[in-house]
């Protein structure tokens, strides 16, 4: 029986139309709903919560680079100018979006910027992109 487990080697990451796959080390998507306390007095003292607003984020660790169409020159201006832009991530660059290779894509912003380096180590930065509006991050099979 074939296994559907995967080793992350062929991921595709495009930010604002620029392929940054070769600079990405890790990627993590999160979709979190606020939990709103809707508890009232009751015989058991139990809590009740309602799902509140949803925040979708994708955090990517990049190996820092500063040339044209690379990490710093592509991403920092988007943060600096508070720009909304498109992002896409799919597990296999060698295959188009499909049910078995869905593309997470949508409009995001980059509200925080941080970078730094340690002598003798590979310079990396971890950046969190936040889904925006009705066109925010969603999985697509096409």
PDB file of C-alpha atoms in Angstrom:
ATOM      1  CA  UNK A   1       0.000   0.000   0.000  1.00  0.00           C
ATOM      2  CA  UNK A   2       1.404   3.381  -1.002  1.00  0.00           C
ATOM      3  CA  UNK A   3       1.943   5.973   1.691  1.00  0.00           C
ATOM      4  CA  UNK A   4       0.678   9.524   1.321  1.00  0.00           C
ATOM      5  CA  UNK A   5       3.274  10.870   3.744  1.00  0.00           C
ATOM      6  CA  UNK A   6       5.552  13.512   2.337  1.00  0.00           C
ATOM      7  CA  UNK A   7       8.985  14.972   2.858  1.00  0.00           C
ATOM      8  CA  UNK A   8       8.958  18.716   2.248  1.00  0.00           C
ATOM      9  CA  UNK A   9      11.381  19.184  -0.652  1.00  0.00           C
ATOM     10  CA  UNK A  10       9.401  20.587  -3.567  1.00  0.00           C
ATOM     11  CA  UNK A  11       7.255  23.311  -2.002  1.00  0.00           C
ATOM     12  CA  UNK A  12       6.336  26.329  -4.108  1.00  0.00           C
ATOM     13  CA  UNK A  13       6.133  29.790  -2.532  1.00  0.00           C
ATOM     14  CA  UNK A  14       5.159  32.829  -4.564  1.00  0.00           C
ATOM     15  CA  UNK A  15       4.809  36.270  -2.998  1.00  0.00           C
ATOM     16  CA  UNK A  16       3.523  39.251  -4.982  1.00  0.00           C
ATOM     17  CA  UNK A  17       4.291  37.434  -8.238  1.00  0.00           C
ATOM     18  CA  UNK A  18       7.881  36.539  -7.239  1.00  0.00           C
ATOM     19  CA  UNK A  19       8.922  32.893  -6.794  1.00  0.00           C
ATOM     20  CA  UNK A  20      10.747  32.771  -3.445  1.00  0.00           C
ATOM     21  CA  UNK A  21      10.716  28.966  -3.150  1.00  0.00           C
ATOM     22  CA  UNK A  22      14.497  28.639  -3.220  1.00  0.00           C
ATOM     23  CA  UNK A  23      14.810  30.965  -0.191  1.00  0.00           C
ATOM     24  CA  UNK A  24      12.158  29.288   2.009  1.00  0.00           C
ATOM     25  CA  UNK A  25      13.145  26.779   4.710  1.00  0.00           C
ATOM     26  CA  UNK A  26       9.858  26.156   6.436  1.00  0.00           C
ATOM     27  CA  UNK A  27       6.215  27.074   6.098  1.00  0.00           C
ATOM     28  CA  UNK A  28       3.314  26.819   8.554  1.00  0.00           C
ATOM     29  CA  UNK A  29      -0.346  27.728   8.000  1.00  0.00           C
ATOM     30  CA  UNK A  30      -2.730  28.441  10.892  1.00  0.00           C
ATOM     31  CA  UNK A  31      -6.445  29.210  10.972  1.00  0.00           C
ATOM     32  CA  UNK A  32      -7.610  30.315  14.426  1.00  0.00           C
ATOM     33  CA  UNK A  33     -11.047  31.325  15.686  1.00  0.00           C
ATOM     34  CA  UNK A  34     -11.399  33.525  18.765  1.00  0.00           C
ATOM     35  CA  UNK A  35     -13.371  31.753  21.468  1.00  0.00           C
ATOM     36  CA  UNK A  36     -16.015  34.131  22.847  1.00  0.00           C
ATOM     37  CA  UNK A  37     -17.274  33.298  26.314  1.00  0.00           C
ATOM     38  CA  UNK A  38     -21.053  32.861  26.132  1.00  0.00           C
ATOM     39  CA  UNK A  39     -21.414  31.196  29.512  1.00  0.00           C
ATOM     40  CA  UNK A  40     -24.434  31.860  31.637  1.00  0.00           C
ATOM     41  CA  UNK A  41     -25.333  30.701  35.095  1.00  0.00           C
ATOM     42  CA  UNK A  42     -26.303  27.033  35.013  1.00  0.00           C
ATOM     43  CA  UNK A  43     -26.709  24.037  37.310  1.00  0.00           C
ATOM     44  CA  UNK A  44     -23.414  22.389  36.305  1.00  0.00           C
ATOM     45  CA  UNK A  45     -21.275  25.537  36.165  1.00  0.00           C
ATOM     46  CA  UNK A  46     -20.157  24.575  32.681  1.00  0.00           C
ATOM     47  CA  UNK A  47     -18.739  26.993  30.130  1.00  0.00           C
ATOM     48  CA  UNK A  48     -20.075  27.718  26.679  1.00  0.00           C
ATOM     49  CA  UNK A  49     -18.088  29.398  23.933  1.00  0.00           C
ATOM     50  CA  UNK A  50     -18.939  30.692  20.482  1.00  0.00           C
ATOM     51  CA  UNK A  51     -16.532  30.896  17.574  1.00  0.00           C
ATOM     52  CA  UNK A  52     -15.601  34.537  17.046  1.00  0.00           C
ATOM     53  CA  UNK A  53     -13.545  36.202  14.347  1.00  0.00           C
ATOM     54  CA  UNK A  54     -11.136  34.037  12.368  1.00  0.00           C
ATOM     55  CA  UNK A  55      -7.503  34.890  11.696  1.00  0.00           C
ATOM     56  CA  UNK A  56      -5.549  32.975   9.045  1.00  0.00           C
ATOM     57  CA  UNK A  57      -1.779  33.295   8.939  1.00  0.00           C
ATOM     58  CA  UNK A  58       1.084  31.691   7.099  1.00  0.00           C
ATOM     59  CA  UNK A  59       4.549  31.867   8.647  1.00  0.00           C
ATOM     60  CA  UNK A  60       7.537  31.285   6.388  1.00  0.00           C
ATOM     61  CA  UNK A  61      11.150  31.089   7.445  1.00  0.00           C
ATOM     62  CA  UNK A  62      13.322  32.571   4.722  1.00  0.00           C
ATOM     63  CA  UNK A  63      17.050  32.409   4.188  1.00  0.00           C
ATOM     64  CA  UNK A  64      17.792  36.108   3.890  1.00  0.00           C
ATOM     65  CA  UNK A  65      19.033  37.562   0.626  1.00  0.00           C
ATOM     66  CA  UNK A  66      19.084  41.111  -0.654  1.00  0.00           C
ATOM     67  CA  UNK A  67      19.352  40.983  -4.464  1.00  0.00           C
ATOM     68  CA  UNK A  68      16.595  41.939  -6.908  1.00  0.00           C
ATOM     69  CA  UNK A  69      13.606  39.530  -6.814  1.00  0.00           C
ATOM     70  CA  UNK A  70      14.939  37.992  -3.611  1.00  0.00           C
ATOM     71  CA  UNK A  71      13.712  38.148  -0.019  1.00  0.00           C
ATOM     72  CA  UNK A  72      14.584  41.642   1.247  1.00  0.00           C
ATOM     73  CA  UNK A  73      13.953  43.575  -1.979  1.00  0.00           C
ATOM     74  CA  UNK A  74      10.656  41.753  -2.542  1.00  0.00           C
ATOM     75  CA  UNK A  75       9.194  41.679   0.962  1.00  0.00           C
ATOM     76  CA  UNK A  76      10.449  44.684   2.900  1.00  0.00           C
ATOM     77  CA  UNK A  77       8.800  47.275   0.591  1.00  0.00           C
ATOM     78  CA  UNK A  78       5.484  45.402   0.962  1.00  0.00           C
ATOM     79  CA  UNK A  79       5.781  45.699   4.740  1.00  0.00           C
ATOM     80  CA  UNK A  80       7.091  49.285   4.670  1.00  0.00           C
ATOM     81  CA  UNK A  81       4.260  50.504   2.417  1.00  0.00           C
ATOM     82  CA  UNK A  82       1.529  48.478   4.192  1.00  0.00           C
ATOM     83  CA  UNK A  83       0.675  46.864   0.868  1.00  0.00           C
ATOM     84  CA  UNK A  84      -1.913  44.123   0.317  1.00  0.00           C
ATOM     85  CA  UNK A  85      -0.529  41.454  -2.038  1.00  0.00           C
ATOM     86  CA  UNK A  86      -1.050  37.888  -3.195  1.00  0.00           C
ATOM     87  CA  UNK A  87       0.662  34.815  -1.755  1.00  0.00           C
ATOM     88  CA  UNK A  88       0.561  31.188  -2.895  1.00  0.00           C
ATOM     89  CA  UNK A  89       1.931  28.001  -1.337  1.00  0.00           C
ATOM     90  CA  UNK A  90       1.550  24.470  -2.614  1.00  0.00           C
ATOM     91  CA  UNK A  91       3.381  21.310  -1.611  1.00  0.00           C
ATOM     92  CA  UNK A  92       4.706  20.305  -5.028  1.00  0.00           C
ATOM     93  CA  UNK A  93       6.110  22.821  -7.504  1.00  0.00           C
ATOM     94  CA  UNK A  94       6.193  20.059 -10.143  1.00  0.00           C
ATOM     95  CA  UNK A  95       2.397  19.696 -10.225  1.00  0.00           C
ATOM     96  CA  UNK A  96      -0.421  22.171 -10.636  1.00  0.00           C
ATOM     97  CA  UNK A  97      -3.036  22.765  -7.999  1.00  0.00           C
ATOM     98  CA  UNK A  98      -5.316  19.758  -7.520  1.00  0.00           C
ATOM     99  CA  UNK A  99      -7.195  17.883  -4.819  1.00  0.00           C
ATOM    100  CA  UNK A 100      -3.936  16.117  -3.875  1.00  0.00           C
ATOM    101  CA  UNK A 101      -1.764  19.247  -4.290  1.00  0.00           C
ATOM    102  CA  UNK A 102      -4.013  22.094  -3.123  1.00  0.00           C
ATOM    103  CA  UNK A 103      -2.772  25.666  -3.428  1.00  0.00           C
ATOM    104  CA  UNK A 104      -3.178  27.900  -0.412  1.00  0.00           C
ATOM    105  CA  UNK A 105      -3.517  31.346  -1.916  1.00  0.00           C
ATOM    106  CA  UNK A 106      -5.044  34.739  -1.348  1.00  0.00           C
ATOM    107  CA  UNK A 107      -4.514  38.331  -0.359  1.00  0.00           C
ATOM    108  CA  UNK A 108      -2.287  38.979   2.647  1.00  0.00           C
ATOM    109  CA  UNK A 109      -0.294  41.706   4.330  1.00  0.00           C
ATOM    110  CA  UNK A 110       2.982  41.644   6.271  1.00  0.00           C
ATOM    111  CA  UNK A 111       2.336  43.655   9.451  1.00  0.00           C
ATOM    112  CA  UNK A 112       5.649  42.862  11.188  1.00  0.00           C
ATOM    113  CA  UNK A 113       9.237  42.857   9.973  1.00  0.00           C
ATOM    114  CA  UNK A 114      12.281  41.491  11.779  1.00  0.00           C
ATOM    115  CA  UNK A 115      15.733  40.514  10.620  1.00  0.00           C
ATOM    116  CA  UNK A 116      19.141  39.935  12.130  1.00  0.00           C
ATOM    117  CA  UNK A 117      22.184  37.727  11.858  1.00  0.00           C
ATOM    118  CA  UNK A 118      24.528  35.687  14.018  1.00  0.00           C
ATOM    119  CA  UNK A 119      28.209  35.526  13.182  1.00  0.00           C
ATOM    120  CA  UNK A 120      29.018  32.309  11.356  1.00  0.00           C
ATOM    121  CA  UNK A 121      25.382  31.210  10.949  1.00  0.00           C
ATOM    122  CA  UNK A 122      23.037  31.250   7.989  1.00  0.00           C
ATOM    123  CA  UNK A 123      20.976  34.446   8.152  1.00  0.00           C
ATOM    124  CA  UNK A 124      17.274  33.611   8.364  1.00  0.00           C
ATOM    125  CA  UNK A 125      14.111  35.516   9.149  1.00  0.00           C
ATOM    126  CA  UNK A 126      10.672  34.211  10.079  1.00  0.00           C
ATOM    127  CA  UNK A 127       7.827  36.308   8.657  1.00  0.00           C
ATOM    128  CA  UNK A 128       4.108  35.975   9.309  1.00  0.00           C
ATOM    129  CA  UNK A 129       1.658  36.936   6.570  1.00  0.00           C
ATOM    130  CA  UNK A 130      -1.928  37.708   7.627  1.00  0.00           C
ATOM    131  CA  UNK A 131      -4.955  36.908   5.463  1.00  0.00           C
ATOM    132  CA  UNK A 132      -6.961  39.977   4.399  1.00  0.00           C
ATOM    133  CA  UNK A 133     -10.601  40.471   3.433  1.00  0.00           C
ATOM    134  CA  UNK A 134     -12.876  38.277   1.371  1.00  0.00           C
ATOM    135  CA  UNK A 135      -9.968  37.279  -0.889  1.00  0.00           C
ATOM    136  CA  UNK A 136      -7.859  36.017   2.020  1.00  0.00           C
ATOM    137  CA  UNK A 137      -6.048  32.701   2.288  1.00  0.00           C
ATOM    138  CA  UNK A 138      -8.006  29.671   1.140  1.00  0.00           C
ATOM    139  CA  UNK A 139      -7.169  26.256  -0.324  1.00  0.00           C
ATOM    140  CA  UNK A 140      -7.908  25.759  -4.025  1.00  0.00           C
ATOM    141  CA  UNK A 141      -7.797  22.556  -6.092  1.00  0.00           C
ATOM    142  CA  UNK A 142      -7.428  24.402  -9.404  1.00  0.00           C
TER     143      UNK A 142
END
